Coordinates of C-alpha atoms and ligand atoms in Angstrom, one line a residue:
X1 CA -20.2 15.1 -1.2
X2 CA -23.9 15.9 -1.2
X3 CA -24.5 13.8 -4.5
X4 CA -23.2 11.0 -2.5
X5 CA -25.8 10.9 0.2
X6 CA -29.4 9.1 0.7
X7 CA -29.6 5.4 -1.4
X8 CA -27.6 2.3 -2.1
X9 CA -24.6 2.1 -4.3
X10 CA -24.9 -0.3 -7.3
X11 CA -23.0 -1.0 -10.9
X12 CA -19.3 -2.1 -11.2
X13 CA -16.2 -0.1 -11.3
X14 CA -12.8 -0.9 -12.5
X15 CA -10.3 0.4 -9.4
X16 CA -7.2 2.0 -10.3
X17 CA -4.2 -0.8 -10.3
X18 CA -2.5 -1.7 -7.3
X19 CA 0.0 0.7 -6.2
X20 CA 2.5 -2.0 -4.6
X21 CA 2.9 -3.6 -8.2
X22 CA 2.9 -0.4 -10.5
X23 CA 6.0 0.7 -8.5
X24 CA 7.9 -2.5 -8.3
X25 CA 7.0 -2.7 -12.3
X26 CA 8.5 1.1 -13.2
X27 CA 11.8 -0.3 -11.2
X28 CA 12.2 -3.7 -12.5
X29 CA 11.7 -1.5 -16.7
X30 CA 14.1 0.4 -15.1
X31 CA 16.6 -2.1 -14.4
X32 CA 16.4 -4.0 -17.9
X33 CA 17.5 -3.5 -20.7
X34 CA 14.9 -2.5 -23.7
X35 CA 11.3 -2.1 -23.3
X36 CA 9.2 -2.8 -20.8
X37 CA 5.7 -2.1 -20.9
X38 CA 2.9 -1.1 -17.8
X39 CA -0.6 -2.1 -18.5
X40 CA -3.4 -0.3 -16.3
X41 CA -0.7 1.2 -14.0
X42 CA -1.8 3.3 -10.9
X43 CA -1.1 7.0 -12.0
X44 CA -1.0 8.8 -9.0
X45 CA 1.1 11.0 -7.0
X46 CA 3.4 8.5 -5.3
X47 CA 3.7 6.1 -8.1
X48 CA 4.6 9.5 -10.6
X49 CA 7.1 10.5 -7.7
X50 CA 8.7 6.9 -8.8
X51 CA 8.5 7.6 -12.6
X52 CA 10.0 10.5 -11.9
X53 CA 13.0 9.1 -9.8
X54 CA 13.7 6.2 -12.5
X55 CA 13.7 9.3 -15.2
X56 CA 16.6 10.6 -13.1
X57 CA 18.3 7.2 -13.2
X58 CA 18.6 7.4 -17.0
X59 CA 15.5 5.6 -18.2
X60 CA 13.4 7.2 -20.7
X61 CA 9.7 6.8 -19.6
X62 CA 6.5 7.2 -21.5
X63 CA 2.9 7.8 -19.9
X64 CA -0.4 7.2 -21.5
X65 CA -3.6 7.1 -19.5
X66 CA -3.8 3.1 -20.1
X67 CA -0.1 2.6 -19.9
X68 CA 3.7 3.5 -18.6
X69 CA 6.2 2.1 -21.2
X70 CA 9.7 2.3 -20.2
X71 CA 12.8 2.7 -22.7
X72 CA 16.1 1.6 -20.3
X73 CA 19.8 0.9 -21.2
X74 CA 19.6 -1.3 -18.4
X75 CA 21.0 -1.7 -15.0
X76 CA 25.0 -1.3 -15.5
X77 CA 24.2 1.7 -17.7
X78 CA 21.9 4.1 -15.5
X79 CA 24.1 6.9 -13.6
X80 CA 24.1 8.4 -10.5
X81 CA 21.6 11.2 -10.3
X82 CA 22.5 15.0 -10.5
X83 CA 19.5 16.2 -8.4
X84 CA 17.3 15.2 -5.6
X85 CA 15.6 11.9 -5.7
X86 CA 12.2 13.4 -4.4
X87 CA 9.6 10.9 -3.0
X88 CA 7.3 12.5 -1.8
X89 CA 4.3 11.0 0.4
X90 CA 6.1 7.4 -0.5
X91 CA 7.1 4.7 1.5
X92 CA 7.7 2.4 -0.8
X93 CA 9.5 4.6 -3.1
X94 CA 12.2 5.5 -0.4
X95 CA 12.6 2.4 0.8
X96 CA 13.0 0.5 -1.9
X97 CA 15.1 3.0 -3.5
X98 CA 17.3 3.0 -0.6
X99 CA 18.0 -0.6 -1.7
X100 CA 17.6 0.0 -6.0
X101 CA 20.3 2.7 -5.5
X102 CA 22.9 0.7 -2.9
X103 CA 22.4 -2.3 -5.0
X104 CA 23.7 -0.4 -8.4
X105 CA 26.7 1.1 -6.5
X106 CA 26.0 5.2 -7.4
X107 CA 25.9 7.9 -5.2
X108 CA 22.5 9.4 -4.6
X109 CA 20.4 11.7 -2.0
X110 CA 16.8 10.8 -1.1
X111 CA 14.1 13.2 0.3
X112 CA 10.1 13.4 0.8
X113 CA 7.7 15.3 2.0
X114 CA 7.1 16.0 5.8
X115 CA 5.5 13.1 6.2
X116 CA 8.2 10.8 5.0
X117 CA 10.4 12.7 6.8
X118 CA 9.3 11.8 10.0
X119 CA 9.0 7.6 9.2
X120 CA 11.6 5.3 10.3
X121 CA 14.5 4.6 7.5
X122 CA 16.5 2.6 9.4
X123 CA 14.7 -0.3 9.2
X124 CA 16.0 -0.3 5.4
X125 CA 19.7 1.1 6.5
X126 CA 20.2 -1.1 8.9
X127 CA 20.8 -4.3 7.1
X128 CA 21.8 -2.3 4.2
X129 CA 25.0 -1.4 6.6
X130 CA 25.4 -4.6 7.4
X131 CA 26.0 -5.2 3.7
X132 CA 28.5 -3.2 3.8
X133 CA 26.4 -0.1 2.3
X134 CA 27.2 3.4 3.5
X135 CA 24.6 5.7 4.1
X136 CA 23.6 8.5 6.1
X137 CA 20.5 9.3 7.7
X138 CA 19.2 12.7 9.2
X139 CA 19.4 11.5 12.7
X140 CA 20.4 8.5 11.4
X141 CA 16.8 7.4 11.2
X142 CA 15.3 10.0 8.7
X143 CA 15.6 11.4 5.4
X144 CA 17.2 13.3 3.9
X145 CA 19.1 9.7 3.1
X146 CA 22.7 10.3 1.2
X147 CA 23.8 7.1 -0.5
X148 CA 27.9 6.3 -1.3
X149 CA 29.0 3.7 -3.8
X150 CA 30.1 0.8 -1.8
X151 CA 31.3 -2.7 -2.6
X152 CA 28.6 -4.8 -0.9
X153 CA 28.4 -8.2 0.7
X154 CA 25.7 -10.9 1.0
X155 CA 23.9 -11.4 4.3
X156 CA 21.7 -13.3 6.2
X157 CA 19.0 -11.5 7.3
X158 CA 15.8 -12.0 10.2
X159 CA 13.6 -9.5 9.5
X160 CA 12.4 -8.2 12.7
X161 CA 9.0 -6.9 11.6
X162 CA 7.1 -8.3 8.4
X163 CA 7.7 -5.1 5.9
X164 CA 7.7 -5.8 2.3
X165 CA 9.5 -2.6 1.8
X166 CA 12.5 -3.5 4.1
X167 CA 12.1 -7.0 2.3
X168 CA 12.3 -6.0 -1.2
X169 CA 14.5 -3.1 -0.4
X170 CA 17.7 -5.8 0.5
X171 CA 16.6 -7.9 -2.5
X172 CA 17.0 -5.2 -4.7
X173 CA 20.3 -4.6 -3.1
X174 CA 21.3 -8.2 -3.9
X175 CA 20.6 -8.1 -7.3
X176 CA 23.4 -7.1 -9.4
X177 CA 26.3 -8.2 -7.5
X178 CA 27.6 -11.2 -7.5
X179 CA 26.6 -12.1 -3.7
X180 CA 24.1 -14.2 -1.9
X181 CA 21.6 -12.9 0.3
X182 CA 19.3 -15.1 2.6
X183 CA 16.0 -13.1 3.8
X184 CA 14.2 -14.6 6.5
X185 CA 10.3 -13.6 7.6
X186 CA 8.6 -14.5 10.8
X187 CA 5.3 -13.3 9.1
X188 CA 5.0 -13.5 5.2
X189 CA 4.9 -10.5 4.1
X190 CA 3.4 -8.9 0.4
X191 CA 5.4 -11.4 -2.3
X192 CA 5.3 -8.4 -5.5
X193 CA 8.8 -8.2 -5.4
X194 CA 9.7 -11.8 -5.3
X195 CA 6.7 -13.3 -8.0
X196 CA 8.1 -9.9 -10.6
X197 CA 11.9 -10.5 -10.2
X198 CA 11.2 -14.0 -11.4
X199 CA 9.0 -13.3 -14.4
X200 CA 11.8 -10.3 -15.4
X201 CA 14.9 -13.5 -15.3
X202 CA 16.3 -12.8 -11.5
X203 CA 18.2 -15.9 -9.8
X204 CA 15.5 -15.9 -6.3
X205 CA 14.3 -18.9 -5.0
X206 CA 11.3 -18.8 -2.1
X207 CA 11.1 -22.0 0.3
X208 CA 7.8 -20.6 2.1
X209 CA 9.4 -17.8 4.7
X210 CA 13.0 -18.1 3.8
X211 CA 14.2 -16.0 0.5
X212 CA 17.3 -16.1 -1.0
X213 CA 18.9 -13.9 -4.3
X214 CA 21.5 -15.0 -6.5
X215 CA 23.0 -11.9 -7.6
X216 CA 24.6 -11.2 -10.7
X217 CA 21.6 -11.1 -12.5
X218 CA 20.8 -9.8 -15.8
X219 CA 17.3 -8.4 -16.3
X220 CA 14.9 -8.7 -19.2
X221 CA 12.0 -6.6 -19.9
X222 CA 8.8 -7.9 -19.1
X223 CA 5.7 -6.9 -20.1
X224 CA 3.1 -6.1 -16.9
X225 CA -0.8 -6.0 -16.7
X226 CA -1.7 -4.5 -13.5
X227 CA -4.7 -6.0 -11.5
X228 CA -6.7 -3.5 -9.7
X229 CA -5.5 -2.5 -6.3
X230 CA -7.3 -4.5 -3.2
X231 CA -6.3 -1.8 -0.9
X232 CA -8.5 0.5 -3.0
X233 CA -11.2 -1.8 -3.5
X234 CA -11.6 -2.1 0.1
X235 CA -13.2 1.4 0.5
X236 CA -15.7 -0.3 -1.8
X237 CA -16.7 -3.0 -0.5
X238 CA -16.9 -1.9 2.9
X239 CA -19.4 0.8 1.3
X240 CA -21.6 -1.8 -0.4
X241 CA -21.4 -3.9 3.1
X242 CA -22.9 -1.3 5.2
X243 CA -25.5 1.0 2.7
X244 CA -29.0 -0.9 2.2
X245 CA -29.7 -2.1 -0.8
X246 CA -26.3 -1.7 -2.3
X247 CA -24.4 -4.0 -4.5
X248 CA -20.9 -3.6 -6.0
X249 CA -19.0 -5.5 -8.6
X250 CA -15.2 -4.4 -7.9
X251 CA -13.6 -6.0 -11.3
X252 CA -10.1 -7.6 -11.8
X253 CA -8.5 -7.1 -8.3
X254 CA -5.6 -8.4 -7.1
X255 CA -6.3 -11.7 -4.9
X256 CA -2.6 -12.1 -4.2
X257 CA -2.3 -14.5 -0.8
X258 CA 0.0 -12.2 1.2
X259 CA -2.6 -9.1 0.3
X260 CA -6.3 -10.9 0.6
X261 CA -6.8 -10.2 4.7
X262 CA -9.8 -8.7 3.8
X263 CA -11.6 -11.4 2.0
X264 CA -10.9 -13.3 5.0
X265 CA -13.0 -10.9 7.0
X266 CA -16.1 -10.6 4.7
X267 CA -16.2 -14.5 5.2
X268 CA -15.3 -14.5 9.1
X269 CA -18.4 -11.5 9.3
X270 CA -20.9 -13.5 6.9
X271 CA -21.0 -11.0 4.0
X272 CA -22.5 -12.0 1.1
X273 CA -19.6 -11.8 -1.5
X274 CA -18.9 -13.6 -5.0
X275 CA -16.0 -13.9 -6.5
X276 CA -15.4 -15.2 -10.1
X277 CA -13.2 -14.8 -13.0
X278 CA -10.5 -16.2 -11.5
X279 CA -7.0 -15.0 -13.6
X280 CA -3.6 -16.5 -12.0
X281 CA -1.3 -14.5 -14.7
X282 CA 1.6 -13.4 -12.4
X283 CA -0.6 -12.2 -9.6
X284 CA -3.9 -13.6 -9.0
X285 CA -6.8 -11.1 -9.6
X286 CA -10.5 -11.6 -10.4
X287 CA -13.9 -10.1 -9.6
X288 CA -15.3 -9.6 -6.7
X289 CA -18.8 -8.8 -5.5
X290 CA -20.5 -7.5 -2.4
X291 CA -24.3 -7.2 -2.0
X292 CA -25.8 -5.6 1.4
X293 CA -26.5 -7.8 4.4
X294 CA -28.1 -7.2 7.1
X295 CA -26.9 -8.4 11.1
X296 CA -23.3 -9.1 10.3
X297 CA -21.0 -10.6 12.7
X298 CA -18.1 -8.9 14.4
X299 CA -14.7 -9.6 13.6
X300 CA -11.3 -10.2 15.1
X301 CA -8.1 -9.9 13.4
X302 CA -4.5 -10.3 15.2
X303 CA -1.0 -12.2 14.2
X304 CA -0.3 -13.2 10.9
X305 CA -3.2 -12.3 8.8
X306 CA -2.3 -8.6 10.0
X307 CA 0.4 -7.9 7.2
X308 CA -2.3 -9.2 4.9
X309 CA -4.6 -5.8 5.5
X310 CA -2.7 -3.7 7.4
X311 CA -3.3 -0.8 4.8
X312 CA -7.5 -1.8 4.9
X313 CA -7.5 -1.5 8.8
X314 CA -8.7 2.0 8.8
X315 CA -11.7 1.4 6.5
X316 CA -12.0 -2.2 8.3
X317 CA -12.7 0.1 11.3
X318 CA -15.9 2.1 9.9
X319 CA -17.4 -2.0 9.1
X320 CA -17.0 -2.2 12.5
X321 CA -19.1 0.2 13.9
X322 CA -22.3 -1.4 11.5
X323 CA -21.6 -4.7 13.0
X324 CA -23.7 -6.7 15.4
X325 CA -20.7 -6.8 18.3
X326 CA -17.7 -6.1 19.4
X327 CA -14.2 -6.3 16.3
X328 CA -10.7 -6.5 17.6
X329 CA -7.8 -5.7 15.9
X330 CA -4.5 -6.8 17.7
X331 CA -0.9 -7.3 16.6
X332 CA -0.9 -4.0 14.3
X333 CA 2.0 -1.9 15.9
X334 CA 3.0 -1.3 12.3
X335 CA 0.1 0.8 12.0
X336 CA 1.7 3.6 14.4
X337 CA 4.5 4.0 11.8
X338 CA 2.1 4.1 8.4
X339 CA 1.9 8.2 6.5
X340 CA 0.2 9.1 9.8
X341 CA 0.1 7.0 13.6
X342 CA -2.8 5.6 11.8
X343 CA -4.6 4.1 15.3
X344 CA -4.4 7.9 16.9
X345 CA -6.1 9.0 13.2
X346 CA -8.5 6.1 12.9
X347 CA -10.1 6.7 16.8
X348 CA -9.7 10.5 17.1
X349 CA -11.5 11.0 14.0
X350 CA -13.9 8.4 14.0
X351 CA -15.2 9.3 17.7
X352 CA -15.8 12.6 16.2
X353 CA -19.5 11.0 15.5
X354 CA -19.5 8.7 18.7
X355 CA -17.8 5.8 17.9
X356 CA -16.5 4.3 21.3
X357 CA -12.9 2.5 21.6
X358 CA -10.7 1.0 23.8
X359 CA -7.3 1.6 22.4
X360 CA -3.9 -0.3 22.6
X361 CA -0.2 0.5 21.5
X362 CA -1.0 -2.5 18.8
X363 CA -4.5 -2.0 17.6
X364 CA -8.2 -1.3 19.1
X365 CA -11.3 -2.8 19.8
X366 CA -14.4 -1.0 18.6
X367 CA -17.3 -0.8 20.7
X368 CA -20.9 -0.5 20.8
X369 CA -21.5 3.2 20.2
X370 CA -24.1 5.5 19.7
X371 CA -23.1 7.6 16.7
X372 CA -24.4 10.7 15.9
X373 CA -23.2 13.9 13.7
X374 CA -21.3 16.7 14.7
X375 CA -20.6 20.1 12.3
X376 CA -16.7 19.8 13.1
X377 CA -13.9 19.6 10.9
X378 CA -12.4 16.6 9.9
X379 CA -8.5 15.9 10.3
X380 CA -6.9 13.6 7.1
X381 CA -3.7 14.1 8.3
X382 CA -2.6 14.2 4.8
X383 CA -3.6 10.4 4.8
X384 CA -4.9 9.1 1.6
X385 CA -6.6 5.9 3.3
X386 CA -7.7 8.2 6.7
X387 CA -9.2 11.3 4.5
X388 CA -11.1 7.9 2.1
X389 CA -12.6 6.0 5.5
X390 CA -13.9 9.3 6.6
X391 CA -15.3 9.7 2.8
X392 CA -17.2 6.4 3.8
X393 CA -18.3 7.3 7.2
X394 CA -19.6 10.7 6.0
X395 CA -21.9 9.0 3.3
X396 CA -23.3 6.1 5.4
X397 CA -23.9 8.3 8.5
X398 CA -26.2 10.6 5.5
X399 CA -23.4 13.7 6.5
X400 CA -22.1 16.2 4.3
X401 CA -18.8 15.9 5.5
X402 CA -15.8 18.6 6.0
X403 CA -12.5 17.0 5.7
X404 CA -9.0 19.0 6.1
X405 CA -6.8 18.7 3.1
X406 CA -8.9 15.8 1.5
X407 CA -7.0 16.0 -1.9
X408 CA -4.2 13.4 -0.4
X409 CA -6.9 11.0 -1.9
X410 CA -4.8 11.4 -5.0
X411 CA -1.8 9.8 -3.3
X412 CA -3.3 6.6 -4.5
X413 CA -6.8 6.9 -6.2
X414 CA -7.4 10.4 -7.8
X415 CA -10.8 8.9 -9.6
X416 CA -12.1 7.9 -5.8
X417 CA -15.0 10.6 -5.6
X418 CA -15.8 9.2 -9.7
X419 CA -16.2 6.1 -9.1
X420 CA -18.0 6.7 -5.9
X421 CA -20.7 9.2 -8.2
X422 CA -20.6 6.5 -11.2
X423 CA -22.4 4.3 -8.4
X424 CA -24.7 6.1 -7.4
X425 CA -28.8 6.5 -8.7
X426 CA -28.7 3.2 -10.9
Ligands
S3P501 C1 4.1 -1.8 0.8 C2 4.2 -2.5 1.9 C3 3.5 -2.2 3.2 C4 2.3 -1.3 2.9 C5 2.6 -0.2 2.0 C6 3.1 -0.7 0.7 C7 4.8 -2.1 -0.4 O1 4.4 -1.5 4.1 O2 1.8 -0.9 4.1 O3 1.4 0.6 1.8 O4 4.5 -1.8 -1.6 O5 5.9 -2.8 -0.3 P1 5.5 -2.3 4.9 O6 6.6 -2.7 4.0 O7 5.9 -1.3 5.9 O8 4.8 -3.5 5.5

């Protein structure tokens, strides 16, 4: 960490891809037949925990450090899996796996770490059941998650909460049986799923909130340039926001509508960012810069735009603290139920140097504080995004900081402390 202290941050990095998309791509190979190629994938421990799933499905996959290539014999010839789907830290692989394995008709068991195993799962089940899936759930809420062969039904479906894993977890459900399922959002939620099981051939049609999926489909390889994660990115820009003098070029990120929050708050706090070389190829990505201002403006985020960030609230939080004013974030519950109660994690630790908040079940609002450093441990809470905000606290507050199992930063961006060094002393 030392190497990271005193002096702006300058030059342009290339983040790893976006996590969200390099998942949903080794799935979608894995349900079609023949080759599907995975440029600039995320490699990291959650999206190898899905390689490594799919590989027990029956498709044969391939890694290079530039790209994944999958070899499947397609959906109706993968087979129920002998061992353990393992997940590890990932969300998104159980969930949507709950739906990729109901949706194929096998029999399966699904398990994580500890932190999966204490995060909600029936928010997937539930309108699996009502599909007619049978599953069982530790609790029945938790994994371990057994899977039976079923013959399912279409539904109608409002989701309760905007989750793109509960989302694309009943679309993949839909997808290879000849049923119709109607998917209904109160707040839009991330569109990955949607935008790739059009490009790989799959009967969906999206009227704004309402989804609906064809099934029956037949799947052909696509192949799938990943733009770099935003999520990532975020640590980033926040840096170059609040270090003097900095200026960062974060190159081909993902600009995706239902993932973008964050740009909306560099505008709403007057950052001065650029963005250019615009690409709308399947998802939207292009280059974005941010050069240090000084006196920025608070922010306030609640409703809508909140499913849009949720995962860049956390380092959204440290901005907060170098702003001139009070930032609210409201409508956020979700947060409670992310790899740790992300609001307890983001305060506790951040208040470790003096940062003031008032705190609500839904979010927080961050208030004028007098920081200072304190020689205490930091907690992670084997939380890839909480152990990289407290990377970025540590260097702007000049702090050779001592975080608790800090290597969860390879959940979703192993090169983090790289790229953070390649930026440094130019
Ligand atoms: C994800 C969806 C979001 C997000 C998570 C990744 C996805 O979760 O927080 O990191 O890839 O579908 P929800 O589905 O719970 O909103």
């Amino acid at each position: 960490m030392r190497e990271l202290l005193n002096g702006s941050f300058n030059g342009k990095v290339t983040v790893p891809g976006d996590k969200s998309i390099t998942h949903r791509a080794v799935m979608f190979g894995t349900l079609s037949k023949g080759t599907t190629h995975v440029y600039q994938p995320l490699l990291s421990e959650d999206t190898l925990d899905t390689v490594n799933c799919m590989v027990k499905l029956g498709a044969d996959i391939d890694i290079t450090d530039e790209k994944i290539t999958i070899n499947s014999p397609g959906a109706e010839s993968l087979t129920s899996p002998k061992e353990l789907l393992y997940t590890g830290n990932s969300g998104t692989t159980t969930r949507l796996l709950m739906g990729l394995i109901t949706g194929l008709n096998l029999n399966a068991t699904i398990d994580g770490d500890d932190t999966i195993k204490k995060r909600p799962m029936d928010r997937v089940s539930i309108p699996l059941e009502m599909m007619n899936a049978k599953l069982k759930l530790n609790n029945e809420r938790f994994t371990p998650v057994e899977i039976f062969e079923s013959k399912l039904e279409g539904i109608e479906y409002d989701m309760p909460i905007a989750s793109a894993q509960v989302k694309s977890a009943i679309i993949f459900a839909s997808l290879h049986n000849k049923i119709t399922t109607v998917i209904r959002e109160q707040e839009k939620s991330r569109n990955h799923t949607e935008l790739m099981l059009k490009a790989f051939g799959g009967n969906i049609e999206v009227d704004d909130t309402t989804i609906t999926v064809n099934g029956g489909n037949t799947l052909t390889p696509v192949d799938v340039t990943v733009p770099g994660d935003i999520s990532s990115a975020a640590f980033l820009m926040v840096l170059a926001a609040i270090i003097p003098d900095s200026k960062v070029t974060l190159k081909n990120i993902l600009l995706n509508e239902t993932r973008n929050g964050i740009i909306d708050v560099f505008t709403q706090i007057g950052a001065d960012m650029t963005i250019e070389n615009i690409d709308d190829s399947l998802e939207k990505r292009g280059n974005i810069t941010i050069t240090y201002k000084p006196n920025l403006k608070p922010f306030t985020i609640s409703g809508d735009i909140i499913p849009k960030l949720i995962d860049e609230i956390p380092i959204l939080a440290v901005l907060a603290l170098f702003l001139d004013g009070e930032s609210i974030v409201r409508d956020a519950e979700e947060l409670r139920v992310k790899e740790t109660d992300r609001i307890m994690a983001v305060t506790n630790e951040l208040s470790k140097y003096g940062a003031e908040f008032e705190i609500y079940e839904d979010g927080f609002k961050v208030l004028p504080s007098k920081l200072k450093i304190q020689d205490i441990e930091f907690k992670s809470y084997h939380d890839h995004r909480i152990a990289m905000m407290l990377i970025v606290m540590g260097i702007k507050m000049n702090h050779d900081i001592k975080i608790d199992n800090v290597e969860c930063i390879n959940i979703s961006y192993p090169n983090f402390i790289d790229d953070l060094k390649s930026l440094k002393g130019r």
